[in-house]
Amino acid sequence: MRRLLIVGNWKMHLNASQASLLLHRLQENIKIYRDIEVVLAPSMLVLQPLSVQIDRRKFRLAAQNAYFKDEGAFTGEVSFTMLRDLAHYVIVGHSERRHILNEDLPMIRDKVAASFRNGITPILCVGETKQERDDGETKQVLHDQLMTALSNLTAEEVGEMVIAYEPVWAIGTGDIAKPDQAEDAVTYIRNYVKDVFGNKAAKTTRILYGGSVVPDVTFGFLDIPGIDGFLVGGASLNYHSFSEIVLAAHRWQREQEDEA
Ligand code: PEP
């Protein structure tokens, strides 16, 4: 059985006490599931206190970003090196960072490399804007983002990483991708990995869908071939909806087992 991965991106929300309360509620609601890996990505500020509070049998932590240099005169930044032992994953290249914070392709490539250099698994986000989709450029955009971000990696590293397909137009809009759009993009990503890094890497790379995921769509989206889980933004800020997503994914896994 393939373990599913569900990541909650809390974005720039929740101060320390709010984050602690949300974690407390999630820990009450979410059981230990061996078939689901649940990851929480709070703000940088609360990673440390949450790392003390967290039940490691249920959750892992991710940072939402980090800087690609390990140390130095980079005021305001936090490095991957500083996140060792604190975060299991780091989200790299989220569309909000690409589009609002102007992170370009080489910077994202350097962040992916820094992540591996420091023993942290990157969750690389890729995806097209509405304009790019309308212009028929989705695959070209995915190609360029993947080619740059993965360019310095070994097949083994690519096989260990997580890639999240997040169409920009679906993030925080309620405009979730249609199943065939998600399937096309996820298939394209896996084929890219297969062509460049080989079969073994393509089999083990985990590919997530992200963009307005809510509990109701979870079950159906897991039927899409090649989707290994979700990157959830808005719905991860509510303990009820995030717990429902995790529970739906667990039910889906049990159904697959029963059918096997
Ligand atoms: C995200 O933050 O990556 C995301 C997909 O957000 P939302 O689920 O709110 O669309």
mmCIF file of N, CA and C in Angstrom, residues 61-149:
data_model
loop_
_atom_site.group_PDB
_atom_site.id
_atom_site.type_symbol
_atom_site.label_atom_id
_atom_site.label_comp_id
_atom_site.label_asym_id
_atom_site.label_seq_id
_atom_site.Cartn_x
_atom_site.Cartn_y
_atom_site.Cartn_z
ATOM 1 N N LEU A 61 6.484 18.145 10.758
ATOM 2 C CA LEU A 61 6.445 19.582 10.513
ATOM 3 C C LEU A 61 7.143 19.945 9.206
ATOM 4 N N ALA A 62 6.623 20.980 8.565
ATOM 5 C CA ALA A 62 7.269 21.546 7.375
ATOM 6 C C ALA A 62 7.416 23.045 7.585
ATOM 7 N N ALA A 63 8.482 23.602 7.016
ATOM 8 C CA ALA A 63 8.577 25.065 6.951
ATOM 9 C C ALA A 63 7.972 25.493 5.607
ATOM 10 N N GLN A 64 7.495 26.723 5.555
ATOM 11 C CA GLN A 64 6.864 27.210 4.317
ATOM 12 C C GLN A 64 7.873 27.776 3.334
ATOM 13 N N ASN A 65 9.108 27.954 3.818
ATOM 14 C CA ASN A 65 10.134 28.583 2.997
ATOM 15 C C ASN A 65 11.444 28.526 3.772
ATOM 16 N N ALA A 66 12.545 28.706 3.078
ATOM 17 C CA ALA A 66 13.847 28.920 3.726
ATOM 18 C C ALA A 66 14.765 29.540 2.683
ATOM 19 N N TYR A 67 15.893 30.071 3.161
ATOM 20 C CA TYR A 67 16.826 30.722 2.230
ATOM 21 C C TYR A 67 17.881 29.725 1.770
ATOM 22 N N PHE A 68 18.384 29.919 0.548
ATOM 23 C CA PHE A 68 19.252 28.881 -0.033
ATOM 24 C C PHE A 68 20.696 28.915 0.456
ATOM 25 N N LYS A 69 21.136 30.016 1.076
ATOM 26 C CA LYS A 69 22.486 30.042 1.656
ATOM 27 C C LYS A 69 22.397 29.445 3.065
ATOM 28 N N ASP A 70 23.464 28.783 3.493
ATOM 29 C CA ASP A 70 23.397 28.112 4.790
ATOM 30 C C ASP A 70 23.581 29.074 5.964
ATOM 31 N N GLU A 71 24.350 30.146 5.750
ATOM 32 C CA GLU A 71 24.656 31.075 6.834
ATOM 33 C C GLU A 71 25.208 32.368 6.245
ATOM 34 N N GLY A 72 25.085 33.481 6.942
ATOM 35 C CA GLY A 72 25.745 34.689 6.467
ATOM 36 C C GLY A 72 24.928 35.955 6.654
ATOM 37 N N ALA A 73 25.353 37.014 5.964
ATOM 38 C CA ALA A 73 24.733 38.335 6.103
ATOM 39 C C ALA A 73 23.506 38.423 5.193
ATOM 40 N N PHE A 74 22.416 37.800 5.628
ATOM 41 C CA PHE A 74 21.165 37.794 4.860
ATOM 42 C C PHE A 74 20.042 38.157 5.827
ATOM 43 N N THR A 75 20.002 39.415 6.190
ATOM 44 C CA THR A 75 19.092 39.896 7.231
ATOM 45 C C THR A 75 17.653 39.461 6.969
ATOM 46 N N GLY A 76 17.076 38.892 7.983
ATOM 47 C CA GLY A 76 15.662 38.525 7.907
ATOM 48 C C GLY A 76 15.410 37.125 7.390
ATOM 49 N N GLU A 77 16.437 36.443 6.913
ATOM 50 C CA GLU A 77 16.228 35.115 6.343
ATOM 51 C C GLU A 77 16.509 34.013 7.360
ATOM 52 N N VAL A 78 15.970 32.844 7.102
ATOM 53 C CA VAL A 78 16.222 31.645 7.904
ATOM 54 C C VAL A 78 16.707 30.572 6.936
ATOM 55 N N SER A 79 17.807 29.893 7.289
ATOM 56 C CA SER A 79 18.379 28.926 6.339
ATOM 57 C C SER A 79 17.845 27.515 6.575
ATOM 58 N N PHE A 80 18.040 26.692 5.552
ATOM 59 C CA PHE A 80 17.706 25.265 5.692
ATOM 60 C C PHE A 80 18.535 24.644 6.816
ATOM 61 N N THR A 81 19.772 25.102 6.943
ATOM 62 C CA THR A 81 20.642 24.571 7.997
ATOM 63 C C THR A 81 20.008 24.789 9.374
ATOM 64 N N MET A 82 19.404 25.966 9.556
ATOM 65 C CA MET A 82 18.782 26.276 10.849
ATOM 66 C C MET A 82 17.534 25.428 11.102
ATOM 67 N N LEU A 83 16.982 24.893 10.026
ATOM 68 C CA LEU A 83 15.741 24.120 10.168
ATOM 69 C C LEU A 83 15.981 22.627 10.366
ATOM 70 N N ARG A 84 17.244 22.215 10.234
ATOM 71 C CA ARG A 84 17.566 20.804 10.495
ATOM 72 C C ARG A 84 17.057 20.440 11.875
ATOM 73 N N ASP A 85 16.576 19.250 12.050
ATOM 74 C CA ASP A 85 16.056 18.753 13.334
ATOM 75 C C ASP A 85 14.740 19.413 13.746
ATOM 76 N N LEU A 86 14.277 20.386 12.988
ATOM 77 C CA LEU A 86 13.031 21.071 13.347
ATOM 78 C C LEU A 86 11.951 20.746 12.319
ATOM 79 N N ALA A 87 12.316 20.811 11.047
ATOM 80 C CA ALA A 87 11.336 20.558 9.982
ATOM 81 C C ALA A 87 11.784 19.355 9.159
ATOM 82 N N HIS A 88 10.841 18.481 8.889
ATOM 83 C CA HIS A 88 11.134 17.310 8.056
ATOM 84 C C HIS A 88 11.096 17.702 6.576
ATOM 85 N N TYR A 89 10.194 18.644 6.271
ATOM 86 C CA TYR A 89 10.003 19.119 4.895
ATOM 87 C C TYR A 89 10.124 20.645 4.842
ATOM 88 N N VAL A 90 10.427 21.166 3.645
ATOM 89 C CA VAL A 90 10.273 22.603 3.403
ATOM 90 C C VAL A 90 9.525 22.783 2.075
ATOM 91 N N ILE A 91 8.518 23.633 2.085
ATOM 92 C CA ILE A 91 7.807 23.960 0.842
ATOM 93 C C ILE A 91 8.697 24.922 0.047
ATOM 94 N N VAL A 92 8.921 24.596 -1.208
ATOM 95 C CA VAL A 92 9.789 25.433 -2.050
ATOM 96 C C VAL A 92 9.019 25.835 -3.302
ATOM 97 N N GLY A 93 9.079 27.125 -3.625
ATOM 98 C CA GLY A 93 8.490 27.588 -4.882
ATOM 99 C C GLY A 93 6.981 27.686 -4.860
ATOM 100 N N HIS A 94 6.398 27.890 -3.681
ATOM 101 C CA HIS A 94 4.945 28.109 -3.643
ATOM 102 C C HIS A 94 4.612 29.291 -4.553
ATOM 103 N N SER A 95 3.471 29.245 -5.192
ATOM 104 C CA SER A 95 3.157 30.297 -6.177
ATOM 105 C C SER A 95 3.110 31.679 -5.534
ATOM 106 N N GLU A 96 2.734 31.735 -4.247
ATOM 107 C CA GLU A 96 2.734 33.053 -3.595
ATOM 108 C C GLU A 96 4.151 33.602 -3.475
ATOM 109 N N ARG A 97 5.102 32.723 -3.316
ATOM 110 C CA ARG A 97 6.502 33.178 -3.258
ATOM 111 C C ARG A 97 7.014 33.511 -4.668
ATOM 112 N N ARG A 98 6.596 32.726 -5.645
ATOM 113 C CA ARG A 98 7.036 33.031 -7.014
ATOM 114 C C ARG A 98 6.445 34.366 -7.467
ATOM 115 N N HIS A 99 5.158 34.569 -7.194
ATOM 116 C CA HIS A 99 4.484 35.718 -7.792
ATOM 117 C C HIS A 99 4.481 36.971 -6.920
ATOM 118 N N ILE A 100 4.400 36.815 -5.608
ATOM 119 C CA ILE A 100 4.355 38.009 -4.748
ATOM 120 C C ILE A 100 5.767 38.382 -4.291
ATOM 121 N N LEU A 101 6.564 37.362 -3.971
ATOM 122 C CA LEU A 101 7.929 37.633 -3.470
ATOM 123 C C LEU A 101 8.975 37.546 -4.578
ATOM 124 N N ASN A 102 8.508 37.378 -5.807
ATOM 125 C CA ASN A 102 9.391 37.400 -6.988
ATOM 126 C C ASN A 102 10.508 36.362 -6.983
ATOM 127 N N GLU A 103 10.249 35.187 -6.460
ATOM 128 C CA GLU A 103 11.275 34.133 -6.523
ATOM 129 C C GLU A 103 11.342 33.602 -7.957
ATOM 130 N N ASP A 104 12.540 33.593 -8.507
ATOM 131 C CA ASP A 104 12.661 33.139 -9.895
ATOM 132 C C ASP A 104 13.134 31.678 -9.961
ATOM 133 N N LEU A 105 13.207 31.160 -11.170
ATOM 134 C CA LEU A 105 13.525 29.738 -11.343
ATOM 135 C C LEU A 105 14.887 29.365 -10.738
ATOM 136 N N PRO A 106 15.957 30.142 -10.983
ATOM 137 C CA PRO A 106 17.244 29.766 -10.390
ATOM 138 C C PRO A 106 17.223 29.771 -8.852
ATOM 139 N N MET A 107 16.484 30.712 -8.269
ATOM 140 C CA MET A 107 16.430 30.736 -6.807
ATOM 141 C C MET A 107 15.732 29.483 -6.277
ATOM 142 N N ILE A 108 14.690 29.071 -6.970
ATOM 143 C CA ILE A 108 13.965 27.875 -6.533
ATOM 144 C C ILE A 108 14.861 26.635 -6.698
ATOM 145 N N ARG A 109 15.607 26.592 -7.786
ATOM 146 C CA ARG A 109 16.580 25.495 -7.982
ATOM 147 C C ARG A 109 17.576 25.461 -6.819
ATOM 148 N N ASP A 110 18.082 26.630 -6.425
ATOM 149 C CA ASP A 110 19.062 26.691 -5.340
ATOM 150 C C ASP A 110 18.446 26.291 -3.994
ATOM 151 N N LYS A 111 17.174 26.599 -3.830
ATOM 152 C CA LYS A 111 16.505 26.209 -2.582
ATOM 153 C C LYS A 111 16.306 24.691 -2.519
ATOM 154 N N VAL A 112 15.943 24.092 -3.651
ATOM 155 C CA VAL A 112 15.784 22.629 -3.675
ATOM 156 C C VAL A 112 17.130 21.977 -3.335
ATOM 157 N N ALA A 113 18.208 22.499 -3.933
ATOM 158 C CA ALA A 113 19.543 21.944 -3.668
ATOM 159 C C ALA A 113 19.910 22.129 -2.195
ATOM 160 N N ALA A 114 19.617 23.307 -1.635
ATOM 161 C CA ALA A 114 19.937 23.573 -0.220
ATOM 162 C C ALA A 114 19.162 22.637 0.695
ATOM 163 N N SER A 115 17.956 22.317 0.296
ATOM 164 C CA SER A 115 17.127 21.421 1.087
ATOM 165 C C SER A 115 17.804 20.050 1.200
ATOM 166 N N PHE A 116 18.212 19.497 0.068
ATOM 167 C CA PHE A 116 18.888 18.190 0.104
ATOM 168 C C PHE A 116 20.228 18.261 0.837
ATOM 169 N N ARG A 117 20.944 19.355 0.618
ATOM 170 C CA ARG A 117 22.246 19.522 1.278
ATOM 171 C C ARG A 117 22.107 19.448 2.802
ATOM 172 N N ASN A 118 20.939 19.845 3.289
ATOM 173 C CA ASN A 118 20.722 19.892 4.731
ATOM 174 C C ASN A 118 19.836 18.761 5.257
ATOM 175 N N GLY A 119 19.613 17.774 4.418
ATOM 176 C CA GLY A 119 18.870 16.597 4.877
ATOM 177 C C GLY A 119 17.390 16.841 5.091
ATOM 178 N N ILE A 120 16.830 17.804 4.363
ATOM 179 C CA ILE A 120 15.403 18.117 4.491
ATOM 180 C C ILE A 120 14.741 17.804 3.148
ATOM 181 N N THR A 121 13.557 17.223 3.178
ATOM 182 C CA THR A 121 12.878 16.862 1.930
ATOM 183 C C THR A 121 12.105 18.070 1.387
ATOM 184 N N PRO A 122 12.376 18.476 0.149
ATOM 185 C CA PRO A 122 11.619 19.604 -0.400
ATOM 186 C C PRO A 122 10.247 19.178 -0.934
ATOM 187 N N ILE A 123 9.282 20.060 -0.745
ATOM 188 C CA ILE A 123 7.976 19.910 -1.401
ATOM 189 C C ILE A 123 7.962 21.013 -2.455
ATOM 190 N N LEU A 124 8.279 20.650 -3.675
ATOM 191 C CA LEU A 124 8.399 21.642 -4.752
ATOM 192 C C LEU A 124 7.022 21.906 -5.366
ATOM 193 N N CYS A 125 6.615 23.174 -5.372
ATOM 194 C CA CYS A 125 5.324 23.528 -5.976
ATOM 195 C C CYS A 125 5.526 23.993 -7.416
ATOM 196 N N VAL A 126 4.705 23.461 -8.300
ATOM 197 C CA VAL A 126 4.726 23.900 -9.694
ATOM 198 C C VAL A 126 3.284 24.123 -10.147
ATOM 199 N N GLY A 127 3.120 24.951 -11.166
ATOM 200 C CA GLY A 127 1.760 25.168 -11.673
ATOM 201 C C GLY A 127 1.665 26.431 -12.493
ATOM 202 N N GLU A 128 0.665 26.440 -13.351
ATOM 203 C CA GLU A 128 0.496 27.528 -14.315
ATOM 204 C C GLU A 128 -0.524 28.557 -13.832
ATOM 205 N N THR A 129 -0.417 29.774 -14.342
ATOM 206 C CA THR A 129 -1.423 30.803 -14.070
ATOM 207 C C THR A 129 -2.628 30.576 -15.003
ATOM 208 N N LYS A 130 -3.678 31.328 -14.744
ATOM 209 C CA LYS A 130 -4.881 31.229 -15.592
ATOM 210 C C LYS A 130 -4.550 31.610 -17.033
ATOM 211 N N GLN A 131 -3.782 32.704 -17.146
ATOM 212 C CA GLN A 131 -3.413 33.188 -18.480
ATOM 213 C C GLN A 131 -2.614 32.124 -19.243
ATOM 214 N N GLU A 132 -1.671 31.508 -18.537
ATOM 215 C CA GLU A 132 -0.845 30.474 -19.177
ATOM 216 C C GLU A 132 -1.696 29.280 -19.606
ATOM 217 N N ARG A 133 -2.655 28.893 -18.785
ATOM 218 C CA ARG A 133 -3.543 27.787 -19.179
ATOM 219 C C ARG A 133 -4.369 28.194 -20.398
ATOM 220 N N ASP A 134 -4.953 29.390 -20.340
ATOM 221 C CA ASP A 134 -5.785 29.842 -21.474
ATOM 222 C C ASP A 134 -4.971 29.905 -22.758
ATOM 223 N N ASP A 135 -3.688 30.222 -22.628
ATOM 224 C CA ASP A 135 -2.843 30.312 -23.825
ATOM 225 C C ASP A 135 -2.266 28.949 -24.238
ATOM 226 N N GLY A 136 -2.685 27.893 -23.576
ATOM 227 C CA GLY A 136 -2.218 26.543 -23.930
ATOM 228 C C GLY A 136 -0.773 26.283 -23.542
ATOM 229 N N GLU A 137 -0.305 26.986 -22.509
ATOM 230 C CA GLU A 137 1.119 26.867 -22.148
ATOM 231 C C GLU A 137 1.378 26.025 -20.891
ATOM 232 N N THR A 138 0.341 25.350 -20.406
ATOM 233 C CA THR A 138 0.492 24.643 -19.127
ATOM 234 C C THR A 138 1.708 23.711 -19.122
ATOM 235 N N LYS A 139 1.818 22.863 -20.141
ATOM 236 C CA LYS A 139 2.902 21.870 -20.129
ATOM 237 C C LYS A 139 4.273 22.528 -20.262
ATOM 238 N N GLN A 140 4.325 23.596 -21.047
ATOM 239 C CA GLN A 140 5.599 24.313 -21.199
ATOM 240 C C GLN A 140 6.032 24.917 -19.845
ATOM 241 N N VAL A 141 5.061 25.478 -19.136
ATOM 242 C CA VAL A 141 5.364 26.077 -17.826
ATOM 243 C C VAL A 141 5.845 24.998 -16.857
ATOM 244 N N LEU A 142 5.139 23.875 -16.829
ATOM 245 C CA LEU A 142 5.553 22.783 -15.929
ATOM 246 C C LEU A 142 6.940 22.290 -16.315
ATOM 247 N N HIS A 143 7.170 22.169 -17.606
ATOM 248 C CA HIS A 143 8.474 21.716 -18.099
ATOM 249 C C HIS A 143 9.584 22.646 -17.613
ATOM 250 N N ASP A 144 9.387 23.954 -17.794
ATOM 251 C CA ASP A 144 10.434 24.918 -17.419
ATOM 252 C C ASP A 144 10.674 24.917 -15.904
ATOM 253 N N GLN A 145 9.582 24.842 -15.145
ATOM 254 C CA GLN A 145 9.729 24.838 -13.685
ATOM 255 C C GLN A 145 10.452 23.578 -13.212
ATOM 256 N N LEU A 146 10.102 22.434 -13.810
ATOM 257 C CA LEU A 146 10.735 21.172 -13.402
ATOM 258 C C LEU A 146 12.190 21.117 -13.860
ATOM 259 N N MET A 147 12.408 21.531 -15.100
ATOM 260 C CA MET A 147 13.770 21.430 -15.647
ATOM 261 C C MET A 147 14.755 22.220 -14.783
ATOM 262 N N THR A 148 14.354 23.431 -14.399
ATOM 263 C CA THR A 148 15.269 24.246 -13.594
ATOM 264 C C THR A 148 15.392 23.693 -12.176
ATOM 265 N N ALA A 149 14.263 23.420 -11.548
ATOM 266 C CA ALA A 149 14.298 23.049 -10.125
ATOM 267 C C ALA A 149 15.025 21.727 -9.893
#
